[in-house]
Short mmCIF file of C-alpha atoms and ligand atoms in Angstrom, two decimals:
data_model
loop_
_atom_site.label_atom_id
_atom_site.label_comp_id
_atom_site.label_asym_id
_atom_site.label_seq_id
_atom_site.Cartn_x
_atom_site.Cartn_y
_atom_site.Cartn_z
CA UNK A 1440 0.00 0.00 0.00
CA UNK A 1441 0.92 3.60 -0.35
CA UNK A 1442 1.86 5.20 2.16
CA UNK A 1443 0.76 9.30 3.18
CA UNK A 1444 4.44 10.56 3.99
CA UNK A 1445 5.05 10.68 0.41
CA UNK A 1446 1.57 12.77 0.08
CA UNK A 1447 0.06 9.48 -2.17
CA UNK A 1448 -3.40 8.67 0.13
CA UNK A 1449 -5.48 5.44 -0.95
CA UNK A 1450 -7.71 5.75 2.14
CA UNK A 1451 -10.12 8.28 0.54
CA UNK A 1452 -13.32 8.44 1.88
CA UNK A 1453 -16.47 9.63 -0.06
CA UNK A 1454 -17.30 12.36 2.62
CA UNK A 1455 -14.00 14.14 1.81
CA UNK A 1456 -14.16 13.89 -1.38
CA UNK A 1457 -17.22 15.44 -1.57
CA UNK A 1458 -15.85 17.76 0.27
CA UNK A 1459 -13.81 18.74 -2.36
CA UNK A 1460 -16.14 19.16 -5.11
CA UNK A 1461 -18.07 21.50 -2.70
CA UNK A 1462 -14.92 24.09 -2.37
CA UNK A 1463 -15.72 27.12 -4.46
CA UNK A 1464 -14.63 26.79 -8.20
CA UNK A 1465 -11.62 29.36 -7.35
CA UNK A 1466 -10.57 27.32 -4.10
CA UNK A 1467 -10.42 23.97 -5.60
CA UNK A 1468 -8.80 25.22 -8.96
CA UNK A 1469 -6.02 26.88 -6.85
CA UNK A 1470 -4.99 23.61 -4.76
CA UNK A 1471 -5.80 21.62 -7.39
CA UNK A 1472 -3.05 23.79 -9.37
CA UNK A 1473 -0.61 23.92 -6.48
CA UNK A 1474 -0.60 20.42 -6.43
CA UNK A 1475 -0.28 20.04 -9.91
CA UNK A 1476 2.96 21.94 -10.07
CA UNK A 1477 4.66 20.54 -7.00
CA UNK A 1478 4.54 17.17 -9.38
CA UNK A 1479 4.86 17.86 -12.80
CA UNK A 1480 6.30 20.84 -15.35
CA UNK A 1481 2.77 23.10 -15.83
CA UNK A 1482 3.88 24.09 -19.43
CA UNK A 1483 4.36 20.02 -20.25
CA UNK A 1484 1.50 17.85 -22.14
CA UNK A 1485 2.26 13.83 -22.68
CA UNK A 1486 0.81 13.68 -26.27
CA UNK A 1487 -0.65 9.71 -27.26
CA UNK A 1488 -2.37 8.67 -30.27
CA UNK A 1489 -5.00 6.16 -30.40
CA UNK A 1490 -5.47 3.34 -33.27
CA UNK A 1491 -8.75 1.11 -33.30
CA UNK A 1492 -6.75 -2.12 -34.08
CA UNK A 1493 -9.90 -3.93 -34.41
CA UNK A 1494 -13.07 -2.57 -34.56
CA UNK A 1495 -17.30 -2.90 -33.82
CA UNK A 1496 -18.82 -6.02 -33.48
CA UNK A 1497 -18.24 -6.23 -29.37
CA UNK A 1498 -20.23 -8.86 -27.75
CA UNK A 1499 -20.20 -6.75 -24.76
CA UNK A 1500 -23.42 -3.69 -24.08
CA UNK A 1501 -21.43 -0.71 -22.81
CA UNK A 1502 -24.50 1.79 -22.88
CA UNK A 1503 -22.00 4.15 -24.31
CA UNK A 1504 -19.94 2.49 -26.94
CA UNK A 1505 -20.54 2.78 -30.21
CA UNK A 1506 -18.86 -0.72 -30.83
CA UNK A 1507 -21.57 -2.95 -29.21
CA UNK A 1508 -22.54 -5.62 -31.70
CA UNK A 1509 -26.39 -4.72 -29.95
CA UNK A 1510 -26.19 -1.40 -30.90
CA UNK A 1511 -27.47 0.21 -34.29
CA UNK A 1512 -24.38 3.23 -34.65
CA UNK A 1513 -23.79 2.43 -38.40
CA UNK A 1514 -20.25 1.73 -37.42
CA UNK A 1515 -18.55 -0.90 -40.40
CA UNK A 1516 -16.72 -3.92 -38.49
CA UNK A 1517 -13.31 -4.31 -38.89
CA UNK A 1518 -10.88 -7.52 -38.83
CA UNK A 1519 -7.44 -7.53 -36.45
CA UNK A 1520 -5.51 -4.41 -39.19
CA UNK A 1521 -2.03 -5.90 -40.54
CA UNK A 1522 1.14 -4.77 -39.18
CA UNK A 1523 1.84 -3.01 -42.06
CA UNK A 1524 -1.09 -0.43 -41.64
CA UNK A 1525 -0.29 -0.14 -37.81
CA UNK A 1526 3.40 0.83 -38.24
CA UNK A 1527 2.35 4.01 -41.10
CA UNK A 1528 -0.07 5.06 -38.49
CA UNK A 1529 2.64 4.84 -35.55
CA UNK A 1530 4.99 6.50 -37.55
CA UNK A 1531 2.59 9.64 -38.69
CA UNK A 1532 1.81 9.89 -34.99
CA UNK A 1533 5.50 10.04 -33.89
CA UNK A 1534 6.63 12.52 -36.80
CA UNK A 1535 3.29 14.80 -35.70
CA UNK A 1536 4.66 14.38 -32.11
CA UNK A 1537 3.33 12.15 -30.06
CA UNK A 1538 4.77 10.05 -27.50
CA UNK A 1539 2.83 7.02 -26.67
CA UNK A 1540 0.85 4.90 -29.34
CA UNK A 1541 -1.96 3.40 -27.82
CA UNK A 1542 -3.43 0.39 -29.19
CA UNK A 1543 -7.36 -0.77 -28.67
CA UNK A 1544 -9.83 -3.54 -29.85
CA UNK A 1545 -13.36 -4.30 -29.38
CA UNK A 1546 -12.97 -7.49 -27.73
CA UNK A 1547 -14.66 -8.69 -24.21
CA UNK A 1548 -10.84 -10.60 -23.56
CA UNK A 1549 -8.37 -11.60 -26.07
CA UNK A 1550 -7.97 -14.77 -27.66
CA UNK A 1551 -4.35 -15.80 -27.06
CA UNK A 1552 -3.82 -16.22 -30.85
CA UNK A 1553 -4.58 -12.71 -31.82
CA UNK A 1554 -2.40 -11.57 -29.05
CA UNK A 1555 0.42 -13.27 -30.81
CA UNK A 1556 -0.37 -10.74 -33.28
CA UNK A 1557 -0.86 -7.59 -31.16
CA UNK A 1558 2.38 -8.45 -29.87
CA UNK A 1559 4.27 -8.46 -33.22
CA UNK A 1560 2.58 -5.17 -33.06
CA UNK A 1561 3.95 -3.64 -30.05
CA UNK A 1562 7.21 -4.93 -30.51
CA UNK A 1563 7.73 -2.99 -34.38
CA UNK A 1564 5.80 0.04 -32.66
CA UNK A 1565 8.75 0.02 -29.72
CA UNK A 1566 11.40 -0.31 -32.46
CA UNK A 1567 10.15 3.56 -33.22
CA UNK A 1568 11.18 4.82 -30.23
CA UNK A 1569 7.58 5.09 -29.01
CA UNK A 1570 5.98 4.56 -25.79
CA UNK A 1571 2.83 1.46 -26.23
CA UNK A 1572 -0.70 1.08 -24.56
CA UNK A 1573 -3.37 -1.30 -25.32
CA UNK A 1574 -6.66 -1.49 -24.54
CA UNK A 1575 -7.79 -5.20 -25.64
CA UNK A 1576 -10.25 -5.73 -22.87
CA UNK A 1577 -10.26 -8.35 -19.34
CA UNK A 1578 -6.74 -10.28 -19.73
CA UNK A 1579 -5.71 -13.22 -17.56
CA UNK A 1580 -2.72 -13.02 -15.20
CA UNK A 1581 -0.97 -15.09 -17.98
CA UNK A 1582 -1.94 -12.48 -20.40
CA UNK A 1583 -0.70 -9.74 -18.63
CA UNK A 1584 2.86 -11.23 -18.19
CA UNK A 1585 3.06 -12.21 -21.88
CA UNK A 1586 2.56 -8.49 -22.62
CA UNK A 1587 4.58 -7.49 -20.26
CA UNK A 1588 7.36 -9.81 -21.24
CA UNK A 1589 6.81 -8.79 -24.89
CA UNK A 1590 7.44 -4.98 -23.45
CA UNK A 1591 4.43 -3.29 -23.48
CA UNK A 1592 4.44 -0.13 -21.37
CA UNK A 1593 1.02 0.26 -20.29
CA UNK A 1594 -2.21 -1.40 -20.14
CA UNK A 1595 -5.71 0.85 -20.45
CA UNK A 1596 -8.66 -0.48 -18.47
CA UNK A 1597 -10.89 2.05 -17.29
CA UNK A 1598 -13.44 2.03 -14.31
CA UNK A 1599 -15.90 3.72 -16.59
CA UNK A 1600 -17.85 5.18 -13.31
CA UNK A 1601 -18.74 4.25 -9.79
CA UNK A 1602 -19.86 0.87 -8.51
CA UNK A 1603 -23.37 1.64 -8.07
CA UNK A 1604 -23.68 3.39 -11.52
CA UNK A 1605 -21.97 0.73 -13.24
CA UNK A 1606 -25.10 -1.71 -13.57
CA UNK A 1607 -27.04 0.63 -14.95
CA UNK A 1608 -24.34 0.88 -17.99
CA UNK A 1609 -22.61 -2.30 -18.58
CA UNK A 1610 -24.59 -5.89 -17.28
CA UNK A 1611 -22.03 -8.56 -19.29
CA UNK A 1612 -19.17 -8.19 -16.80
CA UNK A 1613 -18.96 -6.62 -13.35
CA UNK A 1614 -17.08 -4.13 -11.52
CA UNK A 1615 -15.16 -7.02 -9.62
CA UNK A 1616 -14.04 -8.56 -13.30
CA UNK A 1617 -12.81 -5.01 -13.88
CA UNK A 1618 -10.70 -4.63 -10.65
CA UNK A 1619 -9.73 -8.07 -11.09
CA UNK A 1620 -7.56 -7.63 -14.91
CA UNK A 1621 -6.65 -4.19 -12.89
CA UNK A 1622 -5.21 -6.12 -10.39
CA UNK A 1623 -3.60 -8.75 -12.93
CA UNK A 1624 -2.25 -5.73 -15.38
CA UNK A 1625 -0.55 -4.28 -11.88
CA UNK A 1626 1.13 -7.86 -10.95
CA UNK A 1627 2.59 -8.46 -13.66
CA UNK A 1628 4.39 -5.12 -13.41
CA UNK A 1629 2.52 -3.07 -16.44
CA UNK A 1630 2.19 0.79 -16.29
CA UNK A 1631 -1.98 1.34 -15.60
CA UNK A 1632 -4.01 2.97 -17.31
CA UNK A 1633 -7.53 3.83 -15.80
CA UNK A 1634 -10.23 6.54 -15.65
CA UNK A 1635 -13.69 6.89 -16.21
CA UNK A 1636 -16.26 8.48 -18.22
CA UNK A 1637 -18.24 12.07 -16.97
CA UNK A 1638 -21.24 13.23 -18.76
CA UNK A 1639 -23.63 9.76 -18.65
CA UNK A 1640 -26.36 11.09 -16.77
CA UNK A 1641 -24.73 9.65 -13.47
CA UNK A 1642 -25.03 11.92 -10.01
CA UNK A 1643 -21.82 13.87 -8.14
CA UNK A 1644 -21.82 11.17 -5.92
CA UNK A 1645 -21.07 8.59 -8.64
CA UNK A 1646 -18.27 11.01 -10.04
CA UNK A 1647 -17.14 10.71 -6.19
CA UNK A 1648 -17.70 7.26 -6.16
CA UNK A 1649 -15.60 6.65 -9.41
CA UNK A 1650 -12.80 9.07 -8.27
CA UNK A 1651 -12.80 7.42 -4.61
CA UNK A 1652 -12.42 3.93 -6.67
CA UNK A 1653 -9.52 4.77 -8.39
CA UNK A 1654 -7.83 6.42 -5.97
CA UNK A 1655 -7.86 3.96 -3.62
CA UNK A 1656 -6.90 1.23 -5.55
CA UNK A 1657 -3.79 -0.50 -3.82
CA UNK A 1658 -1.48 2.13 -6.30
CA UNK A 1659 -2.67 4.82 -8.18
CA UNK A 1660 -2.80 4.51 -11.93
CA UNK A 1661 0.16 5.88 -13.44
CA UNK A 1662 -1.91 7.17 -16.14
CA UNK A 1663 -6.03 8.14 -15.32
CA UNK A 1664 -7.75 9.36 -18.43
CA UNK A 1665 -11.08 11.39 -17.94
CA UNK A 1666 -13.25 11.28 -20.69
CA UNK A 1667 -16.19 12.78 -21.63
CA UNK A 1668 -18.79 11.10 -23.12
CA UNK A 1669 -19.07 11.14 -27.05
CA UNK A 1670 -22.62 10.53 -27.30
CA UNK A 1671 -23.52 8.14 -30.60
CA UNK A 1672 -26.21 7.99 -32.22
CA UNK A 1673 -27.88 4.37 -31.53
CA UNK A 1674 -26.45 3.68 -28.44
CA UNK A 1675 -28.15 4.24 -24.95
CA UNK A 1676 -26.90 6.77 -24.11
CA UNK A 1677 -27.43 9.42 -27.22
CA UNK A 1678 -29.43 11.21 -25.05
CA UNK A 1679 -27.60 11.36 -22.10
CA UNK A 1680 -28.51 14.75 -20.33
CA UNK A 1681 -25.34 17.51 -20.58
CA UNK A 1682 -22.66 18.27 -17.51
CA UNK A 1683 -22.15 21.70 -16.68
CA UNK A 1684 -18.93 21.82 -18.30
CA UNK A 1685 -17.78 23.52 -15.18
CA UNK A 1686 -18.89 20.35 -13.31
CA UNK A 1687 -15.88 18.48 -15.57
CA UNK A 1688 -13.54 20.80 -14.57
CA UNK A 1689 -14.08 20.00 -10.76
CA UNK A 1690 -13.67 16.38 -11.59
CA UNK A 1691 -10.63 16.96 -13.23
CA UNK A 1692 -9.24 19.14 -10.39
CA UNK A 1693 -10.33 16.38 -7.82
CA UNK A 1694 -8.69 13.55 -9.73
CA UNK A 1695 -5.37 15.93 -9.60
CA UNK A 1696 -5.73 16.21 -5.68
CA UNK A 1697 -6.62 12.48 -5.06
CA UNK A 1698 -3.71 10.94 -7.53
CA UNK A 1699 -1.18 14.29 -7.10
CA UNK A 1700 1.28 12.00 -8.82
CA UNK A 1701 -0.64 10.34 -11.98
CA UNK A 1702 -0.68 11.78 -15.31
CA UNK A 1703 -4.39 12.78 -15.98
CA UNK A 1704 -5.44 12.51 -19.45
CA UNK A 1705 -8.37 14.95 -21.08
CA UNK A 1706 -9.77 12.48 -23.14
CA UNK A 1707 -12.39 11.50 -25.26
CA UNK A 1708 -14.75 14.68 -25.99
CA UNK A 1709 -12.55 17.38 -26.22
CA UNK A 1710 -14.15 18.27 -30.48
CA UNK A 1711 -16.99 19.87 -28.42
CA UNK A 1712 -14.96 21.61 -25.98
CA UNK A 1713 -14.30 25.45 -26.28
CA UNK A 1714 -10.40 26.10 -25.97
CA UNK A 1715 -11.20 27.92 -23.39
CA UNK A 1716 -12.46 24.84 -21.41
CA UNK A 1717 -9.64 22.55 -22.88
CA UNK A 1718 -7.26 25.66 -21.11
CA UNK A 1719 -9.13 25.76 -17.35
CA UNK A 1720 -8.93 21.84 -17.85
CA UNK A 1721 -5.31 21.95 -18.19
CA UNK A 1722 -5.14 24.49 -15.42
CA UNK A 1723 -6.76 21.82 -13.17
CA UNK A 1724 -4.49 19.33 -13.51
CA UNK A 1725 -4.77 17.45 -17.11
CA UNK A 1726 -1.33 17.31 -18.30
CA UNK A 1727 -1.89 14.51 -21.07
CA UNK A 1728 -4.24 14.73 -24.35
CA UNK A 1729 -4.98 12.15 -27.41
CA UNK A 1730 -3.81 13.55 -30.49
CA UNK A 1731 -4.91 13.12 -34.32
CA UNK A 1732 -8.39 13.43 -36.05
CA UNK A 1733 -9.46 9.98 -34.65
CA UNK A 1734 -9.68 8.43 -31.19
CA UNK A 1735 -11.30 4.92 -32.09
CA UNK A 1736 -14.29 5.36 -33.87
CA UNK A 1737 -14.79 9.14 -33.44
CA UNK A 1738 -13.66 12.48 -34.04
CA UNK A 1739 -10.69 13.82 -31.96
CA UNK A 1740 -9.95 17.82 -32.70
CA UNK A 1741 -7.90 17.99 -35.50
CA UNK A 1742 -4.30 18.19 -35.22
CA UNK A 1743 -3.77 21.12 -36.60
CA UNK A 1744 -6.37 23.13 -34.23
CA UNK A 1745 -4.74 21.00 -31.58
CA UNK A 1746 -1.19 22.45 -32.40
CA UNK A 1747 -2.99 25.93 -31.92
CA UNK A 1748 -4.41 26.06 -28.75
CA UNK A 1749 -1.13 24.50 -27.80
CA UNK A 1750 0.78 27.29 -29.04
CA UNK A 1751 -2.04 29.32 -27.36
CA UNK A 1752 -1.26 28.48 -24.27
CA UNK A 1753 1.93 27.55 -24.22
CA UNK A 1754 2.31 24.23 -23.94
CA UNK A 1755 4.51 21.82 -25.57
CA UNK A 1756 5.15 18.06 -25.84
CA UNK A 1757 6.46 16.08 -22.54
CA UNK A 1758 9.11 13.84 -23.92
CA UNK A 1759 8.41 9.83 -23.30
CA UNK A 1760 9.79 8.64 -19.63
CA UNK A 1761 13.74 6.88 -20.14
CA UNK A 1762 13.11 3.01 -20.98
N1 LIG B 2030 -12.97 -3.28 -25.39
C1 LIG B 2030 -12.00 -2.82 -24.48
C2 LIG B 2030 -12.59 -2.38 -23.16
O1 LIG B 2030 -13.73 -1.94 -23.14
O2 LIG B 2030 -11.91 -2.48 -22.15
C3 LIG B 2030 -11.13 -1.71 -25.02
C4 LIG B 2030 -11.74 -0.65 -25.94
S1 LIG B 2030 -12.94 0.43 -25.20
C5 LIG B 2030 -13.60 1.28 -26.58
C6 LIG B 2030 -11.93 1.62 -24.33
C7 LIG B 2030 -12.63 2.68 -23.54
O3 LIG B 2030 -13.17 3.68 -24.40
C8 LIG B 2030 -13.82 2.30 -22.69
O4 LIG B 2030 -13.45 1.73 -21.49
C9 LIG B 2030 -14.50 3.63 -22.45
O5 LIG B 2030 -14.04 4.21 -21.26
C10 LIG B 2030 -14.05 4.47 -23.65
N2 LIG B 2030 -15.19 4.84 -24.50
C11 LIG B 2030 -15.87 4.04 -25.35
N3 LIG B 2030 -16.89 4.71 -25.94
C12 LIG B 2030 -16.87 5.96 -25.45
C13 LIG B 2030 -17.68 7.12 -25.65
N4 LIG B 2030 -18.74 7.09 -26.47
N5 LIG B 2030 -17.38 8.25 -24.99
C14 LIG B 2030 -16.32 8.27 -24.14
N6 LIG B 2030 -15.52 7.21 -23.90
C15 LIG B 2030 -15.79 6.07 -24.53
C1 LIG B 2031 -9.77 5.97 -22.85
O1 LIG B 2031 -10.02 6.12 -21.64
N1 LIG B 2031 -10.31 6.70 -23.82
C2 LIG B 2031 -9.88 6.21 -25.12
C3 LIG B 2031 -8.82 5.15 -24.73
N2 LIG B 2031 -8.95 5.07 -23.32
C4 LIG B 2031 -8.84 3.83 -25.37
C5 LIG B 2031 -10.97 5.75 -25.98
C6 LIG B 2031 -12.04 6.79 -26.22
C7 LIG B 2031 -13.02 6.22 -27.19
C8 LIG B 2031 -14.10 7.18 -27.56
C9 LIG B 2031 -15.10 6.57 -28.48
C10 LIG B 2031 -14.56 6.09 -29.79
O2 LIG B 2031 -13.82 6.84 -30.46
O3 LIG B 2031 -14.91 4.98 -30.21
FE1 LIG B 2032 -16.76 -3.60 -26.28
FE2 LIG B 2032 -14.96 -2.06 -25.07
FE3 LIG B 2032 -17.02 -0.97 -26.43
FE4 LIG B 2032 -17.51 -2.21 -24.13
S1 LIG B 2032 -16.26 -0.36 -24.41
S2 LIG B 2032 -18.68 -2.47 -26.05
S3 LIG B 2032 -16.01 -3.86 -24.19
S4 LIG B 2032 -15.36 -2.16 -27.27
#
């Protein structure tokens, strides 16, 4: 367990951290940036890009996943992609500056043969000089060495939101089959990778409940992305009610406090955030963005508006952590 002389607390409880989404907006933003800068360079972003290695057709019923094989989202399936067609993409996302390539399928769990193949893929994406993450769904124990052995650098599995809310938007696996590949994806030594999603219709005290989750796993995730849902047409959840944007900040700034030492990611969402958002975001404690006009299956700002607000603000790449 963590310990709370080096400031890194996993004994959260929900009344505090309620507490902390009740500060005023000012208040919270200023510890929240405090705390930010004791860790991390403020004028640093870690810049990933995302590939959909294989994609729709998901046996699982994620209310807000436009992959579900139950769900109408006129998405076309796609087959495992060949190496080839990963390593261009890799490459375009190094020479437009990013980092980390991050690797995800629309599987429940892999089979063991087509991770054979992901593999080969993380191996020629490492020989770039590139950071890897995939996202391939619940892995064994077994799994999770073999990737780790192979030398992947992190695994993404996210909480997606808090236990209680969590029925209400996946029923084909459970919250304890989530923590469980967590726990497996930690063992076997793997960077994590886990966040949630804001914006579903859930209450504060599910955003509390996801936050309290994470944070008190037995170590943080090294990486927590915060996304906000994309809402597709044909699943669930295309009429999820909006979050006062402001509402997302706060969640962001909590996640900063809780996890002072994780990189938080603004994630999926960001094409309908202002730049002014993207900026109090940042401000809060995001130090870590996806990159290029995709994320999996939907539209990421475009790099070149992306290189802007950058600019903008001041902000430039974080180069990848020594091997
Ligand atoms: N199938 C694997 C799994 O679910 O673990 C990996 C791929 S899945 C698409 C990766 C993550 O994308 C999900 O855990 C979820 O947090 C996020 N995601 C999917 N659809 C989204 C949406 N419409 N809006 C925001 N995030 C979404
Ligand atoms: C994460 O938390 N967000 C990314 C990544 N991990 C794999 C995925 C966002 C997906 C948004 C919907 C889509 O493009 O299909
Ligand atoms: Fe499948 Fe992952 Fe989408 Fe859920 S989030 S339906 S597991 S691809």
């Amino acid at each position: 367990m963590q310990r709370e002389s080096t400031g890194i607390r996993n004994d959260w409880t929900r009344d505090e951290v309620h507490a902390l989404f009740g500060l005023s907006f000012n208040d919270l933003l200023f510890q929240a940036h405090r705390t930010h800068r004791e860790q991390f360079n403020p004028r640093q972003v870690q810049i990933s890009t995302l590939l959909s290695i294989k994609t729709g057709a998901c046996p699982e019923d994620c209310a807000y996943c436009p992959q579900s094989v139950r769900y109408e989202t006129g998405l076309g399936v796609e087959p495992l992609v060949e190496l080839d067609a990963v390593l261009e993409a890799a490459r375009a996302a190094r020479d437009g500056g990013a980092t980390r390539f991050c690797m995800g399928a629309a599987w429940r769990s892999p089979k063991d043969r087509d991770l054979d193949r992901v593999i080969e893929m993380v191996q020629a994406v490492r020989g770039l000089g590139m950071e890897t993450c995939l996202t391939l769904g619940m892995l064994t124990g077994a799994q999770a060495r073999k990737l780790k052995d192979a030398g992947l650098d992190y695994y993404n599995h996210n909480l997606d939101t808090s236990p209680e809310y969590y029925q209400e938007i996946i029923t084909t696996r459970s919250y304890d089959d989530r923590l469980d590949t967590l726990q497996q994806v930690r063992e076997a030594g793997l960077n994590v990778c886990c966040g949630g999603i804001i914006g579903m219709g859930e209450s504060r005290e599910d955003r509390v409940g996801l936050l309290v989750a994470l944070a008190n796993l037995p170590q943080h995730p090294q990486s927590v992305p915060i996304n906000h849902l994309v809402r597709v047409a044909g699943t669930p959840l295309q009429g999820a009610e909006g979050l006062d944007p402001l509402e997302f900040v706060r969640t962001i700034a909590v996640a900063r406090l809780m996890m002072p030492a994780s990189v938080v990611r603004l994630s999926a969402g960001r094409t309908d955030m202002s730049d002014e958002l993207q900026a109090l975001c940042f401000f809060a404690g995001a130090n870590s963005i996806f990159y290029g006009d995709r994320l999996l299956t939907t539209d990421n700002p475009e790099a070149v508006r992306d290189r802007a607000l950058l600019q903008r603000l001041g902000l430039s790449p974080s180069a990848p952590a020594p091997a």
